[in-house]
Amino acid sequence: MQIALHPFAEHWLFGSDPKQRIRMHRTLVASGVYLLAALGQWWAGEIGLADPAMAHGLILCLAPGLFGFYLVMRSGLNLRFADPALTLPQMVFAIAAMAAAYVINPPLRGMLLMIVALVLMFGAFTLRPKASRSLGLFAVIVLGLVMLTMATHAPAVFDPTIERIHFIFAAVVLPVISMLAGDLSTMRTRLKLQKAELRDALARIHKLATRDDLTGLLNRRHMEELSQLEHRRSLRSGGLPCLCLVDIDHFKRVNDQHGHAAGDEVLRLFARHAAASMRETDVLARWGGEEFLVLLPDTKPHEASMGFERLRRLLSREQAWGERLHLRVTFSAGLTAWRPRESMRDALARADAALYEAKATGRDRLVER
C-alpha cells in the first residue's frame, strides 16, 4: 500500500532510497492505525467508555508508534539493524499497546483481540517462520497475564468467565494465525529464492548463448546479430562502421610445439589484451579458431587502424606475456569500411581478402581495403 503525494512531499517524507521509501510507507500506514486508536481512546474517555486519565495515558504511550518508528527510519538508524523494517519491534509494540487498550476499554476488548490477530499477519511480510510463531506465543502470554490480572483484581468489570472465553479464543486462534503467517513467510522466502535461481539461470543461459566459453568474448552468432543492428543504426545516423578480421600468426605452430592447452592460453591472453586496446564502443568477438572479428561503430578506416597499432605495440612487450613469453605471438588483420546498403557477407569477404593479403605479404601487419 502506497501513499500518493506530490513529488516534493514524497521526497521530503520518504527520501530517495527505494527500499527505505517502502519501509516508511508501511510504517506510516501503521502510524495511521495508531492515530485512529488514539482518537478512539480520546473519544472513549469523553463519552465515559474509558477512564479519561487512563485513556490520555494510553494516547501518550501510542506516541512511539505514531512518530518514533518513522523518525528512526527517516534518520537511517534502522539500517544498523539486521531487519531495517523493524518488523519485530513494531509488532511487539503493537501487541503491548493492544494489551494496554484491553485494560482501559473493557467494552471493546473483544474487538481488540481481533486487532491483535491482524497485527500477527504482518509477520508474513518479513519475519522468519520461527519469529512469527514466537510472536504468536508472546501475544497469548501477554494477553493471558492481562486477563488473569484484571479478572483477579476487577472481577466486576472483567468477568472471570468472559475472560476465560477470551483467553481460550486467544490461545487457539492467535497461534494458528501466527503459524499461518509463518507458512506464508516460508512461501515468500521460497519464491524469492526461486526467483533468484531463475534469474541466475537466465543469466547463465544468456551468457552461453552469446559468449565464447574459452575467451569470454562475444560468440559468432551474437556478433552477427549486433553487427546487423549497428549497420542499420548507422544508415540512420550516417556514421558507417568498420569491420576488421584478425588472425593470430602461426597459431598452429603454438599448438604443435606447446600443446593445445598453451594454444588456449594464447587465445585468452590475446582476447584480454585486444579488449583492453579497443575503445569502449568497439565490439570484439571470437569468430572461429584463432580468428577474431572487430566491429568499430562510426569509424573511418584510418581511425580504426590506430587501435590495432596500440594492440601490436602491447603484444610486442615482454610484460604483456609475463611468464608466458615463449608463447608470444603477432597478428595479421584485414580492415574494411562497411558500405551503405552492403550485406555483411560482402563486407566480410573484402575484410577476408585484406587479411589474406596481410598474411601473404609477411604477416604481423594490417591491410586496408
Coordinates of C-alpha atoms in Angstrom, one line a residue:
M1 CA 0.0 0.0 0.0
Q2 CA 1.5 3.4 -1.0
I3 CA 0.5 6.9 -0.2
A4 CA 0.1 9.2 -3.2
L5 CA 1.7 12.6 -2.6
H6 CA 3.2 15.5 -4.5
P7 CA 6.8 14.5 -5.7
F8 CA 8.4 17.1 -3.4
A9 CA 6.4 15.9 -0.4
E10 CA 7.2 12.3 -1.3
H11 CA 11.0 13.1 -1.3
W12 CA 10.8 15.1 1.9
L13 CA 8.8 12.5 3.8
F14 CA 10.5 9.3 2.4
G15 CA 13.8 10.3 0.9
S16 CA 15.2 8.8 -2.3
D17 CA 16.2 5.2 -1.3
P18 CA 13.6 2.9 -2.9
K19 CA 13.7 0.3 -0.1
Q20 CA 13.6 2.9 2.6
R21 CA 10.6 4.5 0.9
I22 CA 8.7 1.2 1.0
R23 CA 9.5 0.7 4.7
M24 CA 8.4 4.2 5.6
H25 CA 5.2 3.9 3.6
R26 CA 4.3 0.8 5.6
T27 CA 5.3 2.4 8.9
L28 CA 3.1 5.5 8.2
V29 CA 0.2 3.2 7.4
A30 CA 0.7 1.6 10.8
S31 CA 1.0 5.1 12.3
G32 CA -2.4 5.9 10.8
V33 CA -3.8 3.0 12.6
Y34 CA -2.3 4.2 15.9
L35 CA -3.7 7.7 15.2
L36 CA -7.2 6.2 14.8
A37 CA -6.6 4.2 18.0
A38 CA -5.6 7.4 19.8
L39 CA -8.6 9.3 18.6
G40 CA -10.8 6.3 19.7
Q41 CA -9.2 6.5 23.1
W42 CA -9.9 10.2 23.4
W43 CA -13.5 9.7 22.3
A44 CA -14.0 6.8 24.7
G45 CA -12.7 8.9 27.5
E46 CA -15.1 11.8 26.5
I47 CA -18.2 9.6 26.5
G48 CA -17.4 7.6 29.6
L49 CA -16.5 4.3 28.0
A50 CA -13.0 4.6 29.5
D51 CA -11.4 6.4 32.4
P52 CA -10.2 9.8 30.9
A53 CA -6.9 9.8 32.7
M54 CA -6.1 6.2 31.6
A55 CA -7.2 7.0 28.1
H56 CA -5.0 10.0 27.9
G57 CA -2.1 8.0 29.3
L58 CA -2.6 5.4 26.6
I59 CA -2.6 8.1 24.0
L60 CA 0.8 9.2 25.2
C61 CA 2.0 5.6 25.1
L62 CA 1.0 5.4 21.5
A63 CA 3.3 8.3 20.6
P64 CA 6.3 6.0 19.7
G65 CA 4.0 4.2 17.2
L66 CA 2.8 7.5 15.8
F67 CA 6.2 9.1 15.3
G68 CA 9.0 7.1 16.8
F69 CA 9.4 4.3 14.2
Y70 CA 9.0 6.7 11.3
L71 CA 11.7 9.1 12.7
V72 CA 14.1 6.2 13.2
M73 CA 13.7 5.1 9.6
R74 CA 13.8 8.6 8.2
S75 CA 17.1 9.2 10.0
G76 CA 18.5 6.0 8.6
L77 CA 19.2 4.5 12.1
N78 CA 17.2 1.4 11.1
L79 CA 19.8 0.4 8.6
R80 CA 22.1 -0.6 11.5
F81 CA 19.8 -3.5 12.3
A82 CA 19.5 -6.9 10.7
D83 CA 15.9 -6.1 9.8
P84 CA 15.8 -2.5 8.6
A85 CA 12.0 -2.6 8.5
L86 CA 12.0 -3.1 12.3
T87 CA 9.1 -5.5 11.9
L88 CA 9.5 -7.4 15.2
P89 CA 9.9 -4.3 17.4
Q90 CA 6.9 -2.7 15.7
M91 CA 4.7 -5.8 16.2
V92 CA 5.8 -6.2 19.8
F93 CA 4.9 -2.5 20.4
A94 CA 1.5 -3.0 18.7
I95 CA 0.7 -6.1 20.8
A96 CA 1.7 -4.3 24.0
A97 CA -0.4 -1.3 23.0
M98 CA -3.4 -3.5 22.4
A99 CA -2.9 -5.2 25.8
A100 CA -2.9 -1.8 27.4
A101 CA -6.1 -0.8 25.5
Y102 CA -7.7 -4.1 26.7
V103 CA -7.3 -2.9 30.2
I104 CA -8.6 0.6 29.6
N105 CA -11.5 -0.2 27.3
P106 CA -13.4 -3.2 28.8
P107 CA -16.4 -2.8 26.5
L108 CA -14.2 -3.0 23.4
R109 CA -11.9 -5.8 24.5
G110 CA -13.4 -8.4 22.1
M111 CA -12.6 -6.1 19.2
L112 CA -9.1 -5.6 20.4
L113 CA -8.4 -9.3 20.2
M114 CA -9.3 -9.2 16.5
I115 CA -6.8 -6.3 16.1
V116 CA -4.1 -8.4 17.7
A117 CA -4.8 -11.2 15.2
L118 CA -4.5 -8.6 12.4
V119 CA -1.1 -7.5 13.8
L120 CA 0.2 -11.0 13.7
M121 CA -0.5 -11.3 10.0
F122 CA 2.1 -8.6 9.3
G123 CA 4.8 -11.1 10.2
A124 CA 4.2 -12.8 6.9
F125 CA 6.0 -9.9 5.1
T126 CA 9.4 -10.0 6.7
L127 CA 9.6 -12.3 9.7
R128 CA 11.0 -15.7 9.6
P129 CA 8.6 -18.5 10.4
K130 CA 10.2 -19.2 13.9
A131 CA 10.0 -15.5 14.8
S132 CA 6.4 -15.3 13.6
R133 CA 5.4 -18.3 15.7
S134 CA 7.3 -16.9 18.8
L135 CA 5.4 -13.6 18.4
G136 CA 2.1 -15.5 18.5
L137 CA 3.1 -17.2 21.7
F138 CA 4.2 -13.8 23.1
A139 CA 0.8 -12.3 22.3
V140 CA -1.0 -15.2 24.1
I141 CA 1.2 -14.8 27.2
V142 CA 0.8 -11.0 27.4
L143 CA -2.9 -11.1 26.9
G144 CA -3.3 -14.1 29.3
L145 CA -1.4 -12.2 32.0
V146 CA -3.6 -9.1 31.4
M147 CA -6.8 -11.2 31.5
L148 CA -5.7 -13.0 34.7
T149 CA -4.7 -9.8 36.4
M150 CA -7.9 -7.9 35.6
A151 CA -10.2 -10.9 36.3
T152 CA -8.5 -11.2 39.7
H153 CA -8.4 -7.6 40.7
A154 CA -11.5 -6.2 38.9
P155 CA -13.9 -9.1 38.5
A156 CA -16.9 -6.8 38.5
V157 CA -15.7 -5.3 35.2
F158 CA -13.7 -8.2 33.8
D159 CA -16.0 -11.2 34.4
P160 CA -13.7 -14.2 35.0
T161 CA -16.0 -16.4 32.9
I162 CA -15.8 -14.0 30.0
E163 CA -12.1 -13.7 30.4
R164 CA -11.7 -17.4 30.3
I165 CA -13.6 -17.5 27.0
H166 CA -11.4 -14.7 25.7
F167 CA -8.3 -16.5 26.7
I168 CA -9.4 -19.7 25.0
F169 CA -10.1 -17.7 21.9
A170 CA -6.6 -16.1 22.1
A171 CA -4.8 -19.3 22.9
V172 CA -6.4 -21.1 20.0
V173 CA -6.7 -18.5 17.3
L174 CA -3.6 -16.4 17.7
P175 CA -1.1 -19.3 17.5
V176 CA -2.9 -20.6 14.4
I177 CA -2.7 -17.1 12.8
S178 CA 1.0 -16.8 13.6
M179 CA 1.6 -20.3 12.2
L180 CA -0.2 -19.3 9.0
A181 CA 1.8 -16.1 8.9
G182 CA 4.9 -18.2 9.3
D183 CA 3.9 -20.5 6.5
L184 CA 3.2 -17.5 4.2
S185 CA 6.7 -16.2 5.2
T186 CA 8.2 -19.6 4.2
M187 CA 6.4 -19.5 0.9
R188 CA 7.6 -15.9 0.3
T189 CA 11.2 -16.9 1.1
R190 CA 10.9 -19.9 -1.2
L191 CA 9.5 -17.8 -4.0
K192 CA 12.2 -15.3 -3.5
L193 CA 14.9 -18.0 -3.8
Q194 CA 13.3 -19.5 -6.8
K195 CA 13.1 -16.1 -8.5
A196 CA 16.8 -15.5 -7.7
E197 CA 17.7 -19.0 -9.1
L198 CA 15.6 -18.4 -12.2
R199 CA 17.4 -15.0 -12.7
D200 CA 20.8 -16.7 -12.3
A201 CA 19.8 -19.5 -14.7
L202 CA 18.6 -17.0 -17.3
A203 CA 21.8 -15.1 -17.0
R204 CA 23.8 -18.3 -17.5
I205 CA 21.7 -19.2 -20.5
H206 CA 22.2 -15.8 -22.0
K207 CA 25.9 -16.0 -21.4
L208 CA 26.1 -19.4 -23.0
A209 CA 24.1 -18.2 -26.0
T210 CA 26.1 -15.0 -26.5
R211 CA 29.6 -15.7 -25.2
D212 CA 32.6 -17.8 -26.2
D213 CA 33.4 -20.2 -23.4
L214 CA 37.2 -20.0 -23.8
T215 CA 37.8 -16.3 -24.2
G216 CA 34.7 -14.8 -22.7
L217 CA 34.2 -12.7 -25.8
L218 CA 31.1 -12.5 -27.9
N219 CA 30.5 -15.6 -30.0
R220 CA 30.0 -15.6 -33.7
R221 CA 26.2 -15.8 -33.7
H222 CA 25.7 -12.9 -31.3
M223 CA 28.3 -10.8 -33.2
E224 CA 26.4 -11.2 -36.4
E225 CA 23.2 -10.0 -34.7
L226 CA 24.9 -7.0 -33.1
S227 CA 26.7 -6.1 -36.4
Q228 CA 23.4 -6.1 -38.3
L229 CA 21.8 -3.9 -35.7
E230 CA 24.7 -1.5 -35.8
H231 CA 24.7 -1.3 -39.6
R232 CA 21.0 -0.5 -39.6
R233 CA 21.6 2.2 -37.0
S234 CA 24.5 3.6 -38.9
L235 CA 22.3 4.0 -42.0
R236 CA 20.0 6.3 -40.0
S237 CA 22.9 8.3 -38.3
G238 CA 25.2 8.5 -41.3
G239 CA 28.3 7.3 -39.5
L240 CA 29.3 4.0 -41.0
P241 CA 31.2 1.3 -39.1
C242 CA 34.3 -0.6 -40.0
L243 CA 34.9 -4.4 -39.8
C244 CA 38.2 -6.0 -39.1
L245 CA 39.2 -9.6 -39.3
V246 CA 42.1 -10.5 -37.1
D247 CA 44.1 -13.8 -37.2
I248 CA 46.9 -14.9 -34.9
D249 CA 50.0 -15.6 -36.8
H250 CA 51.4 -19.2 -36.9
F251 CA 48.9 -20.3 -34.3
K252 CA 49.2 -23.9 -35.5
R253 CA 52.8 -23.8 -34.6
V254 CA 52.0 -22.9 -31.0
N255 CA 49.7 -25.9 -30.7
D256 CA 52.2 -28.2 -32.3
Q257 CA 55.2 -27.1 -30.2
H258 CA 53.5 -26.4 -26.8
G259 CA 50.2 -28.3 -26.9
H260 CA 46.6 -27.3 -27.1
A261 CA 46.5 -26.0 -23.5
A262 CA 49.1 -23.5 -24.4
G263 CA 47.1 -22.6 -27.5
D264 CA 44.1 -21.9 -25.4
E265 CA 46.2 -19.7 -23.1
V266 CA 47.4 -17.7 -26.1
L267 CA 43.8 -17.2 -27.2
R268 CA 42.8 -16.0 -23.7
L269 CA 45.7 -13.6 -23.4
F270 CA 45.2 -12.2 -26.9
A271 CA 41.5 -11.7 -26.2
R272 CA 42.2 -9.9 -23.0
H273 CA 44.9 -7.6 -24.5
A274 CA 42.7 -6.9 -27.6
A275 CA 39.7 -6.0 -25.5
A276 CA 41.9 -3.6 -23.4
S277 CA 43.3 -2.0 -26.5
M278 CA 39.9 -1.3 -28.2
R279 CA 37.6 1.7 -27.4
E280 CA 34.6 1.2 -25.2
T281 CA 32.3 1.4 -28.3
D282 CA 34.2 -1.2 -30.2
V283 CA 32.9 -4.8 -30.2
L284 CA 35.2 -7.7 -30.2
A285 CA 34.2 -11.3 -30.9
R286 CA 35.8 -14.7 -31.4
W287 CA 34.9 -15.5 -35.0
G288 CA 36.3 -19.0 -35.1
G289 CA 39.5 -20.9 -34.2
E290 CA 42.3 -18.3 -33.9
E291 CA 40.3 -15.7 -35.8
F292 CA 38.6 -12.6 -34.3
L293 CA 36.2 -10.0 -35.6
V294 CA 36.1 -6.4 -34.5
L295 CA 33.2 -4.1 -35.2
L296 CA 34.1 -0.4 -34.9
P297 CA 31.0 1.8 -35.0
D298 CA 31.0 5.2 -36.7
T299 CA 34.7 4.9 -37.5
K300 CA 36.9 5.8 -40.5
P301 CA 39.4 3.2 -41.6
H302 CA 42.4 5.3 -40.7
E303 CA 41.0 5.9 -37.2
A304 CA 40.3 2.2 -36.8
S305 CA 43.9 1.3 -37.6
M306 CA 45.1 3.3 -34.6
G307 CA 43.6 0.8 -32.1
F308 CA 45.3 -2.1 -33.8
E309 CA 48.6 -0.4 -33.7
R310 CA 48.1 0.0 -30.0
L311 CA 47.5 -3.7 -29.7
R312 CA 50.5 -4.5 -31.8
R313 CA 52.8 -2.4 -29.6
L314 CA 51.3 -4.0 -26.5
L315 CA 51.8 -7.6 -27.7
S316 CA 55.4 -6.8 -28.6
R317 CA 56.3 -6.0 -24.9
E318 CA 57.5 -8.7 -22.7
Q319 CA 55.3 -7.5 -19.8
A320 CA 52.2 -8.4 -21.8
W321 CA 53.2 -12.1 -21.7
G322 CA 54.8 -12.3 -18.3
E323 CA 55.9 -15.9 -17.6
R324 CA 54.5 -17.0 -20.9
L325 CA 56.9 -15.1 -23.0
H326 CA 57.7 -18.2 -25.0
L327 CA 54.0 -18.1 -26.3
R328 CA 54.3 -14.5 -27.6
V329 CA 52.6 -14.1 -31.0
T330 CA 51.8 -11.5 -33.6
F331 CA 48.7 -11.0 -35.6
S332 CA 47.5 -10.1 -39.1
A333 CA 44.4 -8.1 -39.8
G334 CA 42.2 -7.1 -42.7
L335 CA 40.2 -3.9 -42.3
T336 CA 37.4 -2.5 -44.4
A337 CA 34.6 0.1 -44.2
W338 CA 31.1 -1.4 -44.2
R339 CA 29.5 0.4 -47.1
P340 CA 25.9 1.6 -47.2
R341 CA 23.3 -1.0 -48.3
E342 CA 26.1 -3.6 -48.4
S343 CA 25.4 -7.0 -46.9
M344 CA 27.6 -8.2 -44.1
R345 CA 28.7 -11.1 -46.2
D346 CA 30.2 -8.8 -48.8
A347 CA 31.9 -6.6 -46.3
L348 CA 33.4 -9.6 -44.6
A349 CA 34.6 -11.0 -47.9
R350 CA 36.5 -7.8 -48.5
A351 CA 38.0 -7.9 -45.0
D352 CA 38.9 -11.5 -45.5
A353 CA 40.7 -10.6 -48.8
A354 CA 42.6 -7.9 -46.9
L355 CA 43.5 -10.4 -44.2
Y356 CA 44.8 -12.8 -46.8
E357 CA 46.9 -10.1 -48.4
A358 CA 48.4 -9.2 -44.9
K359 CA 49.4 -12.9 -44.4
A360 CA 50.8 -13.2 -47.9
T361 CA 52.9 -10.1 -47.6
G362 CA 54.8 -11.1 -44.4
R363 CA 52.1 -11.2 -41.6
D364 CA 52.3 -9.0 -38.4
R365 CA 50.5 -6.2 -40.3
L366 CA 47.2 -4.7 -41.1
V367 CA 45.9 -4.3 -44.7
E368 CA 43.0 -2.0 -45.5
R369 CA 40.6 -2.4 -48.4

